[in-house]
PDB file of C-alpha atoms and ligand atoms in Angstrom:
ATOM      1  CA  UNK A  21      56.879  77.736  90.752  1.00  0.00           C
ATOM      2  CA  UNK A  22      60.291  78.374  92.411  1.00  0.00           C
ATOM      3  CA  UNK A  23      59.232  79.885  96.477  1.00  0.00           C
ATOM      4  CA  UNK A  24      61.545  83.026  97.655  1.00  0.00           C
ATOM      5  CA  UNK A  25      62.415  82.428 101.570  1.00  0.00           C
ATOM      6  CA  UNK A  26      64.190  85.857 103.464  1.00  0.00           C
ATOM      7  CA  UNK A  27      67.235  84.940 105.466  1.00  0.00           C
ATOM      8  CA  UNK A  28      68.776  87.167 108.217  1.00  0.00           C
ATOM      9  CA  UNK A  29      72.396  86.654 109.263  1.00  0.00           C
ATOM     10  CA  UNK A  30      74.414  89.011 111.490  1.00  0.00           C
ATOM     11  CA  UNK A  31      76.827  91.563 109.942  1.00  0.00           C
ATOM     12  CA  UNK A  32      79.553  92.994 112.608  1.00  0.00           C
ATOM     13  CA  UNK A  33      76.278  94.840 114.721  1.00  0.00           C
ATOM     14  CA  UNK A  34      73.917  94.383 111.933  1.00  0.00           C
ATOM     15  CA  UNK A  35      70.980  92.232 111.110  1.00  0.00           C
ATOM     16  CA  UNK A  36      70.811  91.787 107.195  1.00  0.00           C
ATOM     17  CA  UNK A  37      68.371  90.431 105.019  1.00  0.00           C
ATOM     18  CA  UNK A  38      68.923  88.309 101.694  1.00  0.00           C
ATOM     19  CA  UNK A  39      67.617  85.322  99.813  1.00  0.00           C
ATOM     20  CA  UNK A  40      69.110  83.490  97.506  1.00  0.00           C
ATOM     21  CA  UNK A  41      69.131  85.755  94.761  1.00  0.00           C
ATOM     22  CA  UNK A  42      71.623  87.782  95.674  1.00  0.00           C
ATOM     23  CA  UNK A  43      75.011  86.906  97.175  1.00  0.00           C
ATOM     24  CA  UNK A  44      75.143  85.303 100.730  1.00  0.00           C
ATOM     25  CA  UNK A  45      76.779  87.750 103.125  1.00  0.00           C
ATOM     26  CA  UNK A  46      80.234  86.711 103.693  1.00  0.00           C
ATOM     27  CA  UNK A  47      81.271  87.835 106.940  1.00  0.00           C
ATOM     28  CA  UNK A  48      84.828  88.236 106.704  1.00  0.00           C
ATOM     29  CA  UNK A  49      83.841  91.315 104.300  1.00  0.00           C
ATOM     30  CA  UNK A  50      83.063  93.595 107.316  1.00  0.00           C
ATOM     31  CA  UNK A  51      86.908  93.725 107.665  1.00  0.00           C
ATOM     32  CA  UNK A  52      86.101  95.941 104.750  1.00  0.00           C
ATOM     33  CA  UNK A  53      83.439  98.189 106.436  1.00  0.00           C
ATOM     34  CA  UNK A  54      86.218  97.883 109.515  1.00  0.00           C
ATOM     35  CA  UNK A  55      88.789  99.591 107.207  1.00  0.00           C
ATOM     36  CA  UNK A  56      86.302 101.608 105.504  1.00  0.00           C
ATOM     37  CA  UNK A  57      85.004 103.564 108.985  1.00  0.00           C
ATOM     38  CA  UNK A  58      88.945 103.778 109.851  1.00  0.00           C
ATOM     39  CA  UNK A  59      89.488 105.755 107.171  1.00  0.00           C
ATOM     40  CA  UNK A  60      86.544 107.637 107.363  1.00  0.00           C
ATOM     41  CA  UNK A  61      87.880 108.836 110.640  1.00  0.00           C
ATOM     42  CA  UNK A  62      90.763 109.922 109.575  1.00  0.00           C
ATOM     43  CA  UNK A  63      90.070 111.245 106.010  1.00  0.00           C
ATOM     44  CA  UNK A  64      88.334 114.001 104.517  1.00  0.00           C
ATOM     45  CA  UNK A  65      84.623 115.368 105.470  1.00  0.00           C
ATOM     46  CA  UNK A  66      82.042 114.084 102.865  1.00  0.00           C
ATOM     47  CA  UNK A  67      79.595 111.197 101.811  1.00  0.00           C
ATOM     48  CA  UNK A  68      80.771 107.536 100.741  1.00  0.00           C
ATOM     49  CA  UNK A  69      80.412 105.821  97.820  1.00  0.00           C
ATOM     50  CA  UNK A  70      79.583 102.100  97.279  1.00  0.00           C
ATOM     51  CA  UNK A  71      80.057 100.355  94.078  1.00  0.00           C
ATOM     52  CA  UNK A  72      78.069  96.730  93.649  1.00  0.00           C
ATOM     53  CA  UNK A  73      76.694  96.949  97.143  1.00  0.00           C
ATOM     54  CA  UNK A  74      74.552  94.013  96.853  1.00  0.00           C
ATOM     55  CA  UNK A  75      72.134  93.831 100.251  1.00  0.00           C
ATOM     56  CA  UNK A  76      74.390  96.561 101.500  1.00  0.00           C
ATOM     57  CA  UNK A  77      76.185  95.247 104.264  1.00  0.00           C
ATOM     58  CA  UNK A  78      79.384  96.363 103.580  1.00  0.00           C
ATOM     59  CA  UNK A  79      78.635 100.151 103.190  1.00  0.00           C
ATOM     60  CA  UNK A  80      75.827 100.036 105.915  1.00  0.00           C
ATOM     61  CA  UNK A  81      77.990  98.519 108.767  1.00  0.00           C
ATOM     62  CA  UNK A  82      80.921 101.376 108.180  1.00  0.00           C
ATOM     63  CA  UNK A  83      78.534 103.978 108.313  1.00  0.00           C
ATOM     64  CA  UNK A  84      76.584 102.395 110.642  1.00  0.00           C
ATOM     65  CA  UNK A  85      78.842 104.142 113.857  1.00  0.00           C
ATOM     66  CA  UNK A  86      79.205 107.745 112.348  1.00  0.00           C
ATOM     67  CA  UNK A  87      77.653 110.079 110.560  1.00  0.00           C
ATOM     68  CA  UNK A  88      78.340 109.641 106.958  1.00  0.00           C
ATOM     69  CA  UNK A  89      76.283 109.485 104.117  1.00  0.00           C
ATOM     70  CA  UNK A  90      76.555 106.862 102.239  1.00  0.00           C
ATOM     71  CA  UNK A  91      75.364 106.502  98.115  1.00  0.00           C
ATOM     72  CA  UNK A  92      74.950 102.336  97.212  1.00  0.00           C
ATOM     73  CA  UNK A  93      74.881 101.187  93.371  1.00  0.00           C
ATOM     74  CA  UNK A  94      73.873  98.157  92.073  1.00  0.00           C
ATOM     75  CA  UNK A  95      72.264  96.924  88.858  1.00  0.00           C
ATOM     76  CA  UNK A  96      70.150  94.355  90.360  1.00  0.00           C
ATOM     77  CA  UNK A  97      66.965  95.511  91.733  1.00  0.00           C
ATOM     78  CA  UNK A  98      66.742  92.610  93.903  1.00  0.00           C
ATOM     79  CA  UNK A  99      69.961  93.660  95.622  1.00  0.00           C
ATOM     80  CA  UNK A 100      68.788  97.214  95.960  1.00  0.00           C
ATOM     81  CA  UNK A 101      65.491  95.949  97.708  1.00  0.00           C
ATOM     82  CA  UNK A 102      67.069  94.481 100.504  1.00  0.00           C
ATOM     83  CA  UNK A 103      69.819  97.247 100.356  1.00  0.00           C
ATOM     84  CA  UNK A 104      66.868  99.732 101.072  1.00  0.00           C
ATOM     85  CA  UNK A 105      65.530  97.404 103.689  1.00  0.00           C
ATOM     86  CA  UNK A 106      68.808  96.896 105.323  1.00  0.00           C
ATOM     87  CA  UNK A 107      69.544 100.353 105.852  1.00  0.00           C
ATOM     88  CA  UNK A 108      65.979 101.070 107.531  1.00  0.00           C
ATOM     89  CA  UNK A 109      66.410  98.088 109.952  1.00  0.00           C
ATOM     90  CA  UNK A 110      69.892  99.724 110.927  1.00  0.00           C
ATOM     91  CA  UNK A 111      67.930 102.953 111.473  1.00  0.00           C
ATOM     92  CA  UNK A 112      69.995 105.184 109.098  1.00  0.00           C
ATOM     93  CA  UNK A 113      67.493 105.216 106.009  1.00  0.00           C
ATOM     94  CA  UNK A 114      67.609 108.970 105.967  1.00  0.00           C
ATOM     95  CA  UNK A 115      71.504 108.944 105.642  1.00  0.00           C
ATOM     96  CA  UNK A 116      71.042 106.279 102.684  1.00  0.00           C
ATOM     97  CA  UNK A 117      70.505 106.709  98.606  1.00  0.00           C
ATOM     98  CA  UNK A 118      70.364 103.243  97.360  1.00  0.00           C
ATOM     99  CA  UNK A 119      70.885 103.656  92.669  1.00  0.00           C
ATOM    100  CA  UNK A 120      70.072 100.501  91.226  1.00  0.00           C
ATOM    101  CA  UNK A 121      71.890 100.440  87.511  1.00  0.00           C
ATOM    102  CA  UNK A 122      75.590 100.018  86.159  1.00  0.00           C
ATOM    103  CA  UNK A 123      78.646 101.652  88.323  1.00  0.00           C
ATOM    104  CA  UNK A 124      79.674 103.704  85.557  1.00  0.00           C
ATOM    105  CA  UNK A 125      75.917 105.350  84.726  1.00  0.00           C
ATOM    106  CA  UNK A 126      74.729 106.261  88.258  1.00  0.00           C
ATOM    107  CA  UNK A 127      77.051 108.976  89.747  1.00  0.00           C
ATOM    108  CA  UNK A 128      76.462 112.209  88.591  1.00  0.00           C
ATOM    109  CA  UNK A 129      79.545 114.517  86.770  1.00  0.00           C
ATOM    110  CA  UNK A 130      80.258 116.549  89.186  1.00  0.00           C
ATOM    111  CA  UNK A 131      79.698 114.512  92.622  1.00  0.00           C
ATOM    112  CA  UNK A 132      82.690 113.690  95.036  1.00  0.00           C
ATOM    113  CA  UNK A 133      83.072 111.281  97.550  1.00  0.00           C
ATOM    114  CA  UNK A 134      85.249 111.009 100.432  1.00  0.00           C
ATOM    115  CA  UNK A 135      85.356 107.215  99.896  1.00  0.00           C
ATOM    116  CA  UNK A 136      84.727 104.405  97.496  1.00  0.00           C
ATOM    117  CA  UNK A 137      83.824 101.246  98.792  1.00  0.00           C
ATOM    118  CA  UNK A 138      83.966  98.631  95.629  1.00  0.00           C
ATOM    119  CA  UNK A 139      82.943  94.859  95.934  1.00  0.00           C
ATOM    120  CA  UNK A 140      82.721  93.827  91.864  1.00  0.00           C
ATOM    121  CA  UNK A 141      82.346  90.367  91.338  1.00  0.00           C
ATOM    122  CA  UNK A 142      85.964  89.106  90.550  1.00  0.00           C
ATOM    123  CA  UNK A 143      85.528  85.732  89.768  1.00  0.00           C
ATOM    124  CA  UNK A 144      87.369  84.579  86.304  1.00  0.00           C
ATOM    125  CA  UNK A 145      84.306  84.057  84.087  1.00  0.00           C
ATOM    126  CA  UNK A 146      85.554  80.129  83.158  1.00  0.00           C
ATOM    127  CA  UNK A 147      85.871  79.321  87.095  1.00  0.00           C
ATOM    128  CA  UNK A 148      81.821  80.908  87.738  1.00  0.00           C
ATOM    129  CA  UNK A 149      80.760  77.362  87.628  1.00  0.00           C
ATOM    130  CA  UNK A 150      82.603  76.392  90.988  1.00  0.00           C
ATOM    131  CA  UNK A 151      80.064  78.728  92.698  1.00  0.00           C
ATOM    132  CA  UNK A 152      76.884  77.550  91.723  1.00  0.00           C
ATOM    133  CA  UNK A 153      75.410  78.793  94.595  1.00  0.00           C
ATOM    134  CA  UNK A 154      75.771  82.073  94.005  1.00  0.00           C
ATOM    135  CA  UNK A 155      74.283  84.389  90.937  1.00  0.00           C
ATOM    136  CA  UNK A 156      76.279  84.851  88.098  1.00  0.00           C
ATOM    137  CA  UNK A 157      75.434  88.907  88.222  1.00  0.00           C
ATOM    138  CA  UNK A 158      77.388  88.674  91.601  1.00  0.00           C
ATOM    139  CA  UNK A 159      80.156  86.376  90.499  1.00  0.00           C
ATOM    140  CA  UNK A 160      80.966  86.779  87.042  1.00  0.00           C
ATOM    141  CA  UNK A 161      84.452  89.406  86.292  1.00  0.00           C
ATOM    142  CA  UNK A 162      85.051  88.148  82.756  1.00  0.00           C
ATOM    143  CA  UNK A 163      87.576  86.410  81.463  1.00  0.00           C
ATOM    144  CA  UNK A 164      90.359  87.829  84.047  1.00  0.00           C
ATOM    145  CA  UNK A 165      87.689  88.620  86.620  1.00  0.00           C
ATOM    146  CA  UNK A 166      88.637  92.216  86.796  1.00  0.00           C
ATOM    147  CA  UNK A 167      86.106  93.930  83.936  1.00  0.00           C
ATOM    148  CA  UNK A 168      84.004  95.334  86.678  1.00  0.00           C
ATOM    149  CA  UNK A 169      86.981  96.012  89.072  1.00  0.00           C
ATOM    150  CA  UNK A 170      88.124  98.082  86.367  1.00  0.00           C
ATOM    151  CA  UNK A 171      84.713 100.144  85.792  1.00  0.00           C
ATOM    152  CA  UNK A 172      85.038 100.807  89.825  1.00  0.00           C
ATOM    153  CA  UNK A 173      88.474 101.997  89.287  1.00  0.00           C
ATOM    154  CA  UNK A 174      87.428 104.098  87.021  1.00  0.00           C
ATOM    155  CA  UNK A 175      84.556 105.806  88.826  1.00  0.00           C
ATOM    156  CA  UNK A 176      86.510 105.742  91.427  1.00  0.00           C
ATOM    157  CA  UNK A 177      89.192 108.143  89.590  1.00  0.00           C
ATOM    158  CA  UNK A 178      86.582 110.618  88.486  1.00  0.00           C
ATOM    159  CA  UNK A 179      84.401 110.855  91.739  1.00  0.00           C
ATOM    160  CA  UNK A 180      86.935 110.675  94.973  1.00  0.00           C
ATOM    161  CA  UNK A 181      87.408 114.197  95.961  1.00  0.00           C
ATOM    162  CA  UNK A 182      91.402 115.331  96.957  1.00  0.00           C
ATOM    163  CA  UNK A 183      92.854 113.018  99.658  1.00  0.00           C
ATOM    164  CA  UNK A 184      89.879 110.679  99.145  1.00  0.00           C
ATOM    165  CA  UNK A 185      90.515 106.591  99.130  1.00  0.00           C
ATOM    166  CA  UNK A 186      89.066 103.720  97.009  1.00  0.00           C
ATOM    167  CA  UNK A 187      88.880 100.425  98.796  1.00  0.00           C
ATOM    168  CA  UNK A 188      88.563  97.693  96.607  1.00  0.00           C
ATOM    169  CA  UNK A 189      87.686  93.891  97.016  1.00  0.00           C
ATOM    170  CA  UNK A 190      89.240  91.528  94.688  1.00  0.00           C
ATOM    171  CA  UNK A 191      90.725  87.924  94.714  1.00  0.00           C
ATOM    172  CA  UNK A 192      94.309  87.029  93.543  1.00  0.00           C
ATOM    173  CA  UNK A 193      97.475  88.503  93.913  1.00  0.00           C
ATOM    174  CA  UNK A 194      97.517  88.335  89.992  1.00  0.00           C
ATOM    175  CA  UNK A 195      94.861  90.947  90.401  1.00  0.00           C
ATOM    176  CA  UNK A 196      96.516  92.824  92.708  1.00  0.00           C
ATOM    177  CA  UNK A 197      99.573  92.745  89.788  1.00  0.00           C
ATOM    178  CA  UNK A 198      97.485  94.295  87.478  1.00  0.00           C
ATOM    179  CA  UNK A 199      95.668  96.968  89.503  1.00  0.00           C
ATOM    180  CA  UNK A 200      99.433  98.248  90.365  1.00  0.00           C
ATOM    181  CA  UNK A 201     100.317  98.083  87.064  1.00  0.00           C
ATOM    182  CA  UNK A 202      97.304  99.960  85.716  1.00  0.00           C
ATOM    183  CA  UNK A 203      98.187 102.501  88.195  1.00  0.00           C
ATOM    184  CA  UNK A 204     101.744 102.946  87.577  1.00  0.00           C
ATOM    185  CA  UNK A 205     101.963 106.909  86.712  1.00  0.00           C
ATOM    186  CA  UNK A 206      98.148 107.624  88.377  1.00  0.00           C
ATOM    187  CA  UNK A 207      97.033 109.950  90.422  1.00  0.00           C
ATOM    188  CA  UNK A 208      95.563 106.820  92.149  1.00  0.00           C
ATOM    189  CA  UNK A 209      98.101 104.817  94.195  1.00  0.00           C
ATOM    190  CA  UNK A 210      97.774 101.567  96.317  1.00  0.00           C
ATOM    191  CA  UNK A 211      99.145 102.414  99.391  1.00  0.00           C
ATOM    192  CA  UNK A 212      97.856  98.928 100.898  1.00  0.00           C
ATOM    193  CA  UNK A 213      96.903  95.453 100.686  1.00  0.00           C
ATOM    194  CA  UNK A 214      95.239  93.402 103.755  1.00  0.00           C
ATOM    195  CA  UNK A 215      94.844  89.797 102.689  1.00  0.00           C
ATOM    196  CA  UNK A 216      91.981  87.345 104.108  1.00  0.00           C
ATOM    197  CA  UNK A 217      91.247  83.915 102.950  1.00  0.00           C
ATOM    198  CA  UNK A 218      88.899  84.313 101.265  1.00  0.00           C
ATOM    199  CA  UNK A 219      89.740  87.587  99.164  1.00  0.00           C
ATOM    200  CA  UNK A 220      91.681  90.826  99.258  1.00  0.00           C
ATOM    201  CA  UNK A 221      91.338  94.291 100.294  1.00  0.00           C
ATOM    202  CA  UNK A 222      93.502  97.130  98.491  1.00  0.00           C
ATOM    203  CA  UNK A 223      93.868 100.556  99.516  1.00  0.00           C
ATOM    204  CA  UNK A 224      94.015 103.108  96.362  1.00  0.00           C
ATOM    205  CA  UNK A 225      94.139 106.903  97.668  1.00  0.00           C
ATOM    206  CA  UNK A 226      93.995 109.817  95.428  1.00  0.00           C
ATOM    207  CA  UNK A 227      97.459 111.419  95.915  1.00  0.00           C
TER     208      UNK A 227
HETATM  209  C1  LIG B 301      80.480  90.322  94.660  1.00  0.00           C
HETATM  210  S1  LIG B 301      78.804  90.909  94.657  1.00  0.00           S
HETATM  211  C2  LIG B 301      78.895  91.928  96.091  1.00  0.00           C
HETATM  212  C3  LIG B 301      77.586  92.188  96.745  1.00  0.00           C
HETATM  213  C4  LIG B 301      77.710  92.679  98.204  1.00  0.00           C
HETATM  214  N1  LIG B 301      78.599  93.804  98.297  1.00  0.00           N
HETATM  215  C5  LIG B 301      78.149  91.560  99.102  1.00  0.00           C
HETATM  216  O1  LIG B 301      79.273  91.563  99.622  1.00  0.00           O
HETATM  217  O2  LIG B 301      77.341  90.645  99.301  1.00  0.00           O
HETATM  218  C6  LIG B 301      78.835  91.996  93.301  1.00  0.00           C
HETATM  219  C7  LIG B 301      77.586  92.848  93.083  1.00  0.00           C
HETATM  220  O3  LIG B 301      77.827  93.626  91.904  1.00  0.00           O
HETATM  221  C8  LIG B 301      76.613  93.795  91.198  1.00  0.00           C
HETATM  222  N2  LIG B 301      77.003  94.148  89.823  1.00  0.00           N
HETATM  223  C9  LIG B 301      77.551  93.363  88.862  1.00  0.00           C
HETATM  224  N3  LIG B 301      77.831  94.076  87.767  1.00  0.00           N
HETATM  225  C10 LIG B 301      77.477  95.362  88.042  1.00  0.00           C
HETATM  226  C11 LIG B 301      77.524  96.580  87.307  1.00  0.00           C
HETATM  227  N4  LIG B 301      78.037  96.653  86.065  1.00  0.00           N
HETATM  228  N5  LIG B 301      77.068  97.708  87.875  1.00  0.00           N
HETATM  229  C12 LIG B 301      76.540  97.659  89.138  1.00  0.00           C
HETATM  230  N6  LIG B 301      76.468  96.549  89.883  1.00  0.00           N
HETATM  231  C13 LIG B 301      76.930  95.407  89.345  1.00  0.00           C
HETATM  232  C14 LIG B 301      75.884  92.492  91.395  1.00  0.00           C
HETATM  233  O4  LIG B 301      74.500  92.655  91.221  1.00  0.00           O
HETATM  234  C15 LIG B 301      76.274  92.122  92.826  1.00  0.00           C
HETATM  235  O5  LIG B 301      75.309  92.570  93.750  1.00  0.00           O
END
């Protein structure tokens, strides 16, 4: 019988639980919660969206110094455990609606959001075995890594309100290619790409 064992790491100001079953906090992603609460200062009123939130870090920590709302989706229930339990150690529970399921089932018709945060696993499904560390749920994008990227895109173009922004995690500049060239002629545009070493951070924003 295989024995479960909590971790705790810190998250920018945050203390956040995980085990092995879910991805590892990576702590150069709260450059993404960073971004995330910079635009929320600036942008429109309204609550904030994460897509594949895992244990939540990402969207707790950039809601974590304002008063947002903030809606997390993931389809693995483990994930959404620890999401819930995340947010009530940060003491914003109330503030927090954690939907476990699939990004493109969970948000109802006619809700907006003043941001998307999106983290989909962008991994190119032939290179999942270098991680084997981490679950495939988490890892796996398909064959180009971007299958989920794209259903986050998509939500993403049906629930940001006017003047609303999308920022999205992915890995390569190849993916980067393709998200502007899926975009070409939107009503989504990237306005801007912040590169880390492990992974990249792209700016859509509903013009
Ligand atoms: C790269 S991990 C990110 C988790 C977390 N944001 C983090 O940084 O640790 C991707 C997450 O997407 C979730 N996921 C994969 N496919 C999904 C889908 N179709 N709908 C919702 N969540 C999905 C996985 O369960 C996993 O938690």
């Amino acid at each position: 019988m295989s024995t479960v064992s909590t971790e705790a790491m810190e998250f920018g100001r945050l203390t956040i639980a995980f085990d092995d079953r879910v991805l590892r906090p990576r702590p150069w992603t709260a450059a993404q919660s960073d971004w995330a609460a910079e635009i929320l200062a600036a942008g429109p009123a309204g609550r904030v969206l994460e897509l594949c939130s895992g244990a939540g870090q990402i969207g707790l920590l950039a809601i974590a110094d304002n008063d947002r709302e903030l809606v997390c989706v993931d389809l693995d229930p483990v994930a959404c455990d620890y999401a819930r339990r995340n947010a009530a150690a940060a003491g914003v529970a109330e503030r927090v609606e954690i939907r476990e399921g699939r990004i493109d089932e969970m948000v109802r018709d006619r809700e907006r959001f003043a941001v998307v945060i999106a983290d989909p696993p962008w991994v190119r499904r032939t290179e999942t075995g270098r991680y084997p560390e981490d679950p495939l749920l988490a890892i796996d994008g398909g064959d180009d890594g971007m299958d989920i990227a794209w259903d986050c895109i998509d939500t993403a173009r049906l629930h940001l309100m006017p003047a609303g922004s999308l920022l999205l995690q992915i890995g390569t500049v190849e993916q980067v290619d393709a998200v502007r060239e899926r975009l070409r002629g939107d009503d989504l545009a990237v306005t801007e790409v912040r590169w880390h070493e492990r992974g990249v951070l792209v700016r859509i924003d509903r013009l």
